[in-house]
């Protein structure tokens, strides 16, 4: 819903959804990857590895009664979720070869420990260097933060 609001230009609604469903203390498993049928990528900071979170659903609005699959993810502080549209993976070079998700995954693995801005820049630079596209190249990065403990010391 947050991505759909952003796509439609409703930044206030996007932030409202993020604050309610993704912020620390919000919902544990918000439905965040409904804008695309591309897999999400989760960088695990503690292990410096990327996990692919497959998405078998069509994007929101393609089929009126689409049933969206739910996947629950547990994130530790520093873990980063990358959501992308196919405009970043379906970029073709001069020979007609598609960039593909594997290349984006490798780029994310190499840059996942960096700032969100540096990850964004690296992924976009990878796609731009591979070729041109008329499709949108949207991405969202979400990093898990440490939450303050509300328990009193024993």
mmCIF file with all atom_site columns, C-alpha atoms in Angstrom:
data_model
loop_
_atom_site.group_PDB
_atom_site.id
_atom_site.type_symbol
_atom_site.label_atom_id
_atom_site.label_alt_id
_atom_site.label_comp_id
_atom_site.label_asym_id
_atom_site.label_entity_id
_atom_site.label_seq_id
_atom_site.pdbx_PDB_ins_code
_atom_site.Cartn_x
_atom_site.Cartn_y
_atom_site.Cartn_z
_atom_site.occupancy
_atom_site.B_iso_or_equiv
_atom_site.pdbx_formal_charge
_atom_site.auth_seq_id
_atom_site.auth_comp_id
_atom_site.auth_asym_id
_atom_site.auth_atom_id
_atom_site.pdbx_PDB_model_num
ATOM 1   C CA . UNK A 1 1   ? 0.000  0.000   0.000   1.00 0.00 ? 1   UNK A CA 1
ATOM 2   C CA . UNK A 1 2   ? 2.869  2.367   0.782   1.00 0.00 ? 2   UNK A CA 1
ATOM 3   C CA . UNK A 1 3   ? 4.425  1.779   -2.630  1.00 0.00 ? 3   UNK A CA 1
ATOM 4   C CA . UNK A 1 4   ? 1.085  2.248   -4.374  1.00 0.00 ? 4   UNK A CA 1
ATOM 5   C CA . UNK A 1 5   ? 0.571  5.553   -2.546  1.00 0.00 ? 5   UNK A CA 1
ATOM 6   C CA . UNK A 1 6   ? 4.052  6.678   -3.598  1.00 0.00 ? 6   UNK A CA 1
ATOM 7   C CA . UNK A 1 7   ? 3.399  5.621   -7.209  1.00 0.00 ? 7   UNK A CA 1
ATOM 8   C CA . UNK A 1 8   ? 0.213  7.709   -7.167  1.00 0.00 ? 8   UNK A CA 1
ATOM 9   C CA . UNK A 1 9   ? 2.078  10.715  -5.751  1.00 0.00 ? 9   UNK A CA 1
ATOM 10  C CA . UNK A 1 10  ? 0.479  10.548  -2.288  1.00 0.00 ? 10  UNK A CA 1
ATOM 11  C CA . UNK A 1 11  ? 3.594  10.963  -0.142  1.00 0.00 ? 11  UNK A CA 1
ATOM 12  C CA . UNK A 1 12  ? 1.568  11.711  3.013   1.00 0.00 ? 12  UNK A CA 1
ATOM 13  C CA . UNK A 1 13  ? -0.301 8.410   2.729   1.00 0.00 ? 13  UNK A CA 1
ATOM 14  C CA . UNK A 1 14  ? 2.937  6.550   2.043   1.00 0.00 ? 14  UNK A CA 1
ATOM 15  C CA . UNK A 1 15  ? 4.495  7.904   5.266   1.00 0.00 ? 15  UNK A CA 1
ATOM 16  C CA . UNK A 1 16  ? 1.309  7.172   7.216   1.00 0.00 ? 16  UNK A CA 1
ATOM 17  C CA . UNK A 1 17  ? 1.432  3.518   6.125   1.00 0.00 ? 17  UNK A CA 1
ATOM 18  C CA . UNK A 1 18  ? 5.149  3.261   6.862   1.00 0.00 ? 18  UNK A CA 1
ATOM 19  C CA . UNK A 1 19  ? 4.717  4.826   10.303  1.00 0.00 ? 19  UNK A CA 1
ATOM 20  C CA . UNK A 1 20  ? 1.787  2.553   11.188  1.00 0.00 ? 20  UNK A CA 1
ATOM 21  C CA . UNK A 1 21  ? 3.005  -0.720  9.717   1.00 0.00 ? 21  UNK A CA 1
ATOM 22  C CA . UNK A 1 22  ? 6.767  -0.659  9.372   1.00 0.00 ? 22  UNK A CA 1
ATOM 23  C CA . UNK A 1 23  ? 8.115  1.634   12.085  1.00 0.00 ? 23  UNK A CA 1
ATOM 24  C CA . UNK A 1 24  ? 9.508  -0.030  15.211  1.00 0.00 ? 24  UNK A CA 1
ATOM 25  C CA . UNK A 1 25  ? 6.531  -1.127  17.270  1.00 0.00 ? 25  UNK A CA 1
ATOM 26  C CA . UNK A 1 26  ? 4.301  -1.262  14.173  1.00 0.00 ? 26  UNK A CA 1
ATOM 27  C CA . UNK A 1 27  ? 2.858  -4.388  12.607  1.00 0.00 ? 27  UNK A CA 1
ATOM 28  C CA . UNK A 1 28  ? 5.165  -7.403  12.423  1.00 0.00 ? 28  UNK A CA 1
ATOM 29  C CA . UNK A 1 29  ? 4.459  -8.370  8.825   1.00 0.00 ? 29  UNK A CA 1
ATOM 30  C CA . UNK A 1 30  ? 3.001  -5.591  6.661   1.00 0.00 ? 30  UNK A CA 1
ATOM 31  C CA . UNK A 1 31  ? 2.069  -6.393  3.044   1.00 0.00 ? 31  UNK A CA 1
ATOM 32  C CA . UNK A 1 32  ? 4.768  -4.268  1.447   1.00 0.00 ? 32  UNK A CA 1
ATOM 33  C CA . UNK A 1 33  ? 5.678  -5.963  -1.812  1.00 0.00 ? 33  UNK A CA 1
ATOM 34  C CA . UNK A 1 34  ? 2.463  -5.646  -3.823  1.00 0.00 ? 34  UNK A CA 1
ATOM 35  C CA . UNK A 1 35  ? 3.681  -3.173  -6.462  1.00 0.00 ? 35  UNK A CA 1
ATOM 36  C CA . UNK A 1 36  ? 5.713  -5.726  -8.389  1.00 0.00 ? 36  UNK A CA 1
ATOM 37  C CA . UNK A 1 37  ? 6.051  -9.398  -9.149  1.00 0.00 ? 37  UNK A CA 1
ATOM 38  C CA . UNK A 1 38  ? 9.823  -9.178  -8.696  1.00 0.00 ? 38  UNK A CA 1
ATOM 39  C CA . UNK A 1 39  ? 11.352 -10.968 -5.710  1.00 0.00 ? 39  UNK A CA 1
ATOM 40  C CA . UNK A 1 40  ? 12.408 -8.850  -2.750  1.00 0.00 ? 40  UNK A CA 1
ATOM 41  C CA . UNK A 1 41  ? 15.992 -9.038  -1.503  1.00 0.00 ? 41  UNK A CA 1
ATOM 42  C CA . UNK A 1 42  ? 16.906 -9.090  2.189   1.00 0.00 ? 42  UNK A CA 1
ATOM 43  C CA . UNK A 1 43  ? 20.458 -8.221  3.235   1.00 0.00 ? 43  UNK A CA 1
ATOM 44  C CA . UNK A 1 44  ? 21.320 -9.924  6.537   1.00 0.00 ? 44  UNK A CA 1
ATOM 45  C CA . UNK A 1 45  ? 23.825 -7.604  8.174   1.00 0.00 ? 45  UNK A CA 1
ATOM 46  C CA . UNK A 1 46  ? 24.987 -10.147 10.757  1.00 0.00 ? 46  UNK A CA 1
ATOM 47  C CA . UNK A 1 47  ? 26.021 -12.640 8.079   1.00 0.00 ? 47  UNK A CA 1
ATOM 48  C CA . UNK A 1 48  ? 26.675 -10.226 5.173   1.00 0.00 ? 48  UNK A CA 1
ATOM 49  C CA . UNK A 1 49  ? 24.467 -12.327 2.888   1.00 0.00 ? 49  UNK A CA 1
ATOM 50  C CA . UNK A 1 50  ? 21.418 -11.641 0.732   1.00 0.00 ? 50  UNK A CA 1
ATOM 51  C CA . UNK A 1 51  ? 18.283 -13.769 0.881   1.00 0.00 ? 51  UNK A CA 1
ATOM 52  C CA . UNK A 1 52  ? 15.825 -13.790 -1.999  1.00 0.00 ? 52  UNK A CA 1
ATOM 53  C CA . UNK A 1 53  ? 12.168 -13.511 -0.959  1.00 0.00 ? 53  UNK A CA 1
ATOM 54  C CA . UNK A 1 54  ? 10.154 -14.868 -3.879  1.00 0.00 ? 54  UNK A CA 1
ATOM 55  C CA . UNK A 1 55  ? 6.907  -13.196 -4.867  1.00 0.00 ? 55  UNK A CA 1
ATOM 56  C CA . UNK A 1 56  ? 4.408  -15.257 -6.863  1.00 0.00 ? 56  UNK A CA 1
ATOM 57  C CA . UNK A 1 57  ? 1.670  -12.604 -6.850  1.00 0.00 ? 57  UNK A CA 1
ATOM 58  C CA . UNK A 1 58  ? 0.887  -10.187 -9.636  1.00 0.00 ? 58  UNK A CA 1
ATOM 59  C CA . UNK A 1 59  ? 1.318  -6.476  -8.913  1.00 0.00 ? 59  UNK A CA 1
ATOM 60  C CA . UNK A 1 60  ? -1.560 -4.618  -7.262  1.00 0.00 ? 60  UNK A CA 1
ATOM 61  C CA . UNK A 1 61  ? -4.286 -3.709  -9.744  1.00 0.00 ? 61  UNK A CA 1
ATOM 62  C CA . UNK A 1 62  ? -3.413 -6.208  -12.494 1.00 0.00 ? 62  UNK A CA 1
ATOM 63  C CA . UNK A 1 63  ? -6.132 -8.674  -11.478 1.00 0.00 ? 63  UNK A CA 1
ATOM 64  C CA . UNK A 1 64  ? -9.126 -7.402  -9.514  1.00 0.00 ? 64  UNK A CA 1
ATOM 65  C CA . UNK A 1 65  ? -9.373 -10.297 -7.055  1.00 0.00 ? 65  UNK A CA 1
ATOM 66  C CA . UNK A 1 66  ? -5.683 -11.172 -6.757  1.00 0.00 ? 66  UNK A CA 1
ATOM 67  C CA . UNK A 1 67  ? -4.914 -13.150 -3.585  1.00 0.00 ? 67  UNK A CA 1
ATOM 68  C CA . UNK A 1 68  ? -1.570 -12.004 -2.257  1.00 0.00 ? 68  UNK A CA 1
ATOM 69  C CA . UNK A 1 69  ? 0.720  -14.532 -0.636  1.00 0.00 ? 69  UNK A CA 1
ATOM 70  C CA . UNK A 1 70  ? 2.115  -13.552 2.747   1.00 0.00 ? 70  UNK A CA 1
ATOM 71  C CA . UNK A 1 71  ? 5.670  -14.132 3.858   1.00 0.00 ? 71  UNK A CA 1
ATOM 72  C CA . UNK A 1 72  ? 6.710  -13.275 7.386   1.00 0.00 ? 72  UNK A CA 1
ATOM 73  C CA . UNK A 1 73  ? 10.218 -11.927 7.750   1.00 0.00 ? 73  UNK A CA 1
ATOM 74  C CA . UNK A 1 74  ? 12.122 -11.354 10.954  1.00 0.00 ? 74  UNK A CA 1
ATOM 75  C CA . UNK A 1 75  ? 14.721 -8.644  10.685  1.00 0.00 ? 75  UNK A CA 1
ATOM 76  C CA . UNK A 1 76  ? 17.596 -7.907  13.014  1.00 0.00 ? 76  UNK A CA 1
ATOM 77  C CA . UNK A 1 77  ? 19.056 -4.419  13.458  1.00 0.00 ? 77  UNK A CA 1
ATOM 78  C CA . UNK A 1 78  ? 20.994 -3.494  10.335  1.00 0.00 ? 78  UNK A CA 1
ATOM 79  C CA . UNK A 1 79  ? 19.137 -5.902  8.029   1.00 0.00 ? 79  UNK A CA 1
ATOM 80  C CA . UNK A 1 80  ? 17.953 -4.163  4.863   1.00 0.00 ? 80  UNK A CA 1
ATOM 81  C CA . UNK A 1 81  ? 15.060 -5.051  2.584   1.00 0.00 ? 81  UNK A CA 1
ATOM 82  C CA . UNK A 1 82  ? 15.261 -4.058  -1.093  1.00 0.00 ? 82  UNK A CA 1
ATOM 83  C CA . UNK A 1 83  ? 12.045 -3.879  -3.110  1.00 0.00 ? 83  UNK A CA 1
ATOM 84  C CA . UNK A 1 84  ? 12.364 -3.156  -6.825  1.00 0.00 ? 84  UNK A CA 1
ATOM 85  C CA . UNK A 1 85  ? 10.228 -2.946  -9.907  1.00 0.00 ? 85  UNK A CA 1
ATOM 86  C CA . UNK A 1 86  ? 11.115 -4.939  -12.996 1.00 0.00 ? 86  UNK A CA 1
ATOM 87  C CA . UNK A 1 87  ? 12.350 -1.746  -14.647 1.00 0.00 ? 87  UNK A CA 1
ATOM 88  C CA . UNK A 1 88  ? 15.622 -2.301  -12.793 1.00 0.00 ? 88  UNK A CA 1
ATOM 89  C CA . UNK A 1 89  ? 16.048 -5.938  -13.829 1.00 0.00 ? 89  UNK A CA 1
ATOM 90  C CA . UNK A 1 90  ? 14.582 -5.874  -17.336 1.00 0.00 ? 90  UNK A CA 1
ATOM 91  C CA . UNK A 1 91  ? 17.217 -3.549  -18.750 1.00 0.00 ? 91  UNK A CA 1
ATOM 92  C CA . UNK A 1 92  ? 18.785 -4.780  -21.991 1.00 0.00 ? 92  UNK A CA 1
ATOM 93  C CA . UNK A 1 93  ? 22.313 -4.128  -23.194 1.00 0.00 ? 93  UNK A CA 1
ATOM 94  C CA . UNK A 1 94  ? 23.277 -3.526  -26.847 1.00 0.00 ? 94  UNK A CA 1
ATOM 95  C CA . UNK A 1 95  ? 23.476 -7.287  -27.464 1.00 0.00 ? 95  UNK A CA 1
ATOM 96  C CA . UNK A 1 96  ? 19.970 -7.822  -26.079 1.00 0.00 ? 96  UNK A CA 1
ATOM 97  C CA . UNK A 1 97  ? 21.042 -9.452  -22.797 1.00 0.00 ? 97  UNK A CA 1
ATOM 98  C CA . UNK A 1 98  ? 18.862 -8.653  -19.811 1.00 0.00 ? 98  UNK A CA 1
ATOM 99  C CA . UNK A 1 99  ? 20.481 -7.391  -16.596 1.00 0.00 ? 99  UNK A CA 1
ATOM 100 C CA . UNK A 1 100 ? 18.390 -9.736  -14.428 1.00 0.00 ? 100 UNK A CA 1
ATOM 101 C CA . UNK A 1 101 ? 17.820 -10.161 -10.714 1.00 0.00 ? 101 UNK A CA 1
ATOM 102 C CA . UNK A 1 102 ? 21.057 -12.102 -10.124 1.00 0.00 ? 102 UNK A CA 1
ATOM 103 C CA . UNK A 1 103 ? 23.134 -9.037  -11.035 1.00 0.00 ? 103 UNK A CA 1
ATOM 104 C CA . UNK A 1 104 ? 21.048 -6.785  -8.769  1.00 0.00 ? 104 UNK A CA 1
ATOM 105 C CA . UNK A 1 105 ? 21.402 -9.352  -5.971  1.00 0.00 ? 105 UNK A CA 1
ATOM 106 C CA . UNK A 1 106 ? 25.205 -9.398  -6.354  1.00 0.00 ? 106 UNK A CA 1
ATOM 107 C CA . UNK A 1 107 ? 25.290 -5.589  -6.321  1.00 0.00 ? 107 UNK A CA 1
ATOM 108 C CA . UNK A 1 108 ? 23.146 -5.525  -3.172  1.00 0.00 ? 108 UNK A CA 1
ATOM 109 C CA . UNK A 1 109 ? 25.401 -8.111  -1.489  1.00 0.00 ? 109 UNK A CA 1
ATOM 110 C CA . UNK A 1 110 ? 28.450 -5.963  -2.264  1.00 0.00 ? 110 UNK A CA 1
ATOM 111 C CA . UNK A 1 111 ? 26.822 -2.725  -1.058  1.00 0.00 ? 111 UNK A CA 1
ATOM 112 C CA . UNK A 1 112 ? 24.316 -3.873  1.586   1.00 0.00 ? 112 UNK A CA 1
ATOM 113 C CA . UNK A 1 113 ? 26.409 -2.740  4.540   1.00 0.00 ? 113 UNK A CA 1
ATOM 114 C CA . UNK A 1 114 ? 26.579 0.816   3.192   1.00 0.00 ? 114 UNK A CA 1
ATOM 115 C CA . UNK A 1 115 ? 24.172 3.672   3.671   1.00 0.00 ? 115 UNK A CA 1
ATOM 116 C CA . UNK A 1 116 ? 20.740 3.461   2.077   1.00 0.00 ? 116 UNK A CA 1
ATOM 117 C CA . UNK A 1 117 ? 21.747 6.280   -0.269  1.00 0.00 ? 117 UNK A CA 1
ATOM 118 C CA . UNK A 1 118 ? 24.870 4.407   -1.380  1.00 0.00 ? 118 UNK A CA 1
ATOM 119 C CA . UNK A 1 119 ? 22.869 1.206   -1.997  1.00 0.00 ? 119 UNK A CA 1
ATOM 120 C CA . UNK A 1 120 ? 20.331 3.173   -4.049  1.00 0.00 ? 120 UNK A CA 1
ATOM 121 C CA . UNK A 1 121 ? 23.118 4.783   -6.048  1.00 0.00 ? 121 UNK A CA 1
ATOM 122 C CA . UNK A 1 122 ? 24.909 1.472   -6.687  1.00 0.00 ? 122 UNK A CA 1
ATOM 123 C CA . UNK A 1 123 ? 21.782 -0.357  -7.899  1.00 0.00 ? 123 UNK A CA 1
ATOM 124 C CA . UNK A 1 124 ? 20.709 2.519   -10.137 1.00 0.00 ? 124 UNK A CA 1
ATOM 125 C CA . UNK A 1 125 ? 24.238 2.892   -11.542 1.00 0.00 ? 125 UNK A CA 1
ATOM 126 C CA . UNK A 1 126 ? 24.323 -0.841  -12.319 1.00 0.00 ? 126 UNK A CA 1
ATOM 127 C CA . UNK A 1 127 ? 21.070 -0.635  -14.283 1.00 0.00 ? 127 UNK A CA 1
ATOM 128 C CA . UNK A 1 128 ? 22.072 2.574   -16.069 1.00 0.00 ? 128 UNK A CA 1
ATOM 129 C CA . UNK A 1 129 ? 25.464 1.144   -17.068 1.00 0.00 ? 129 UNK A CA 1
ATOM 130 C CA . UNK A 1 130 ? 23.799 -1.995  -18.463 1.00 0.00 ? 130 UNK A CA 1
ATOM 131 C CA . UNK A 1 131 ? 21.444 -0.200  -20.807 1.00 0.00 ? 131 UNK A CA 1
ATOM 132 C CA . UNK A 1 132 ? 18.501 2.083   -21.363 1.00 0.00 ? 132 UNK A CA 1
ATOM 133 C CA . UNK A 1 133 ? 14.882 1.419   -20.474 1.00 0.00 ? 133 UNK A CA 1
ATOM 134 C CA . UNK A 1 134 ? 11.569 3.181   -20.924 1.00 0.00 ? 134 UNK A CA 1
ATOM 135 C CA . UNK A 1 135 ? 10.188 1.390   -17.855 1.00 0.00 ? 135 UNK A CA 1
ATOM 136 C CA . UNK A 1 136 ? 10.168 2.934   -14.396 1.00 0.00 ? 136 UNK A CA 1
ATOM 137 C CA . UNK A 1 137 ? 13.148 2.078   -12.209 1.00 0.00 ? 137 UNK A CA 1
ATOM 138 C CA . UNK A 1 138 ? 11.688 2.203   -8.727  1.00 0.00 ? 138 UNK A CA 1
ATOM 139 C CA . UNK A 1 139 ? 13.240 0.860   -5.569  1.00 0.00 ? 139 UNK A CA 1
ATOM 140 C CA . UNK A 1 140 ? 12.504 1.048   -1.870  1.00 0.00 ? 140 UNK A CA 1
ATOM 141 C CA . UNK A 1 141 ? 15.026 0.313   0.862   1.00 0.00 ? 141 UNK A CA 1
ATOM 142 C CA . UNK A 1 142 ? 13.941 -0.456  4.420   1.00 0.00 ? 142 UNK A CA 1
ATOM 143 C CA . UNK A 1 143 ? 16.538 -0.919  7.174   1.00 0.00 ? 143 UNK A CA 1
ATOM 144 C CA . UNK A 1 144 ? 15.701 -2.469  10.527  1.00 0.00 ? 144 UNK A CA 1
ATOM 145 C CA . UNK A 1 145 ? 16.732 -0.309  13.442  1.00 0.00 ? 145 UNK A CA 1
ATOM 146 C CA . UNK A 1 146 ? 17.433 -1.303  17.012  1.00 0.00 ? 146 UNK A CA 1
ATOM 147 C CA . UNK A 1 147 ? 14.487 -0.614  19.296  1.00 0.00 ? 147 UNK A CA 1
ATOM 148 C CA . UNK A 1 148 ? 14.835 0.752   22.770  1.00 0.00 ? 148 UNK A CA 1
ATOM 149 C CA . UNK A 1 149 ? 14.024 -1.718  25.490  1.00 0.00 ? 149 UNK A CA 1
ATOM 150 C CA . UNK A 1 150 ? 11.111 -0.787  27.719  1.00 0.00 ? 150 UNK A CA 1
ATOM 151 C CA . UNK A 1 151 ? 12.017 -3.391  30.322  1.00 0.00 ? 151 UNK A CA 1
ATOM 152 C CA . UNK A 1 152 ? 13.449 -2.223  33.602  1.00 0.00 ? 152 UNK A CA 1
ATOM 153 C CA . UNK A 1 153 ? 16.797 -3.673  34.656  1.00 0.00 ? 153 UNK A CA 1
ATOM 154 C CA . UNK A 1 154 ? 16.552 -6.570  37.105  1.00 0.00 ? 154 UNK A CA 1
#
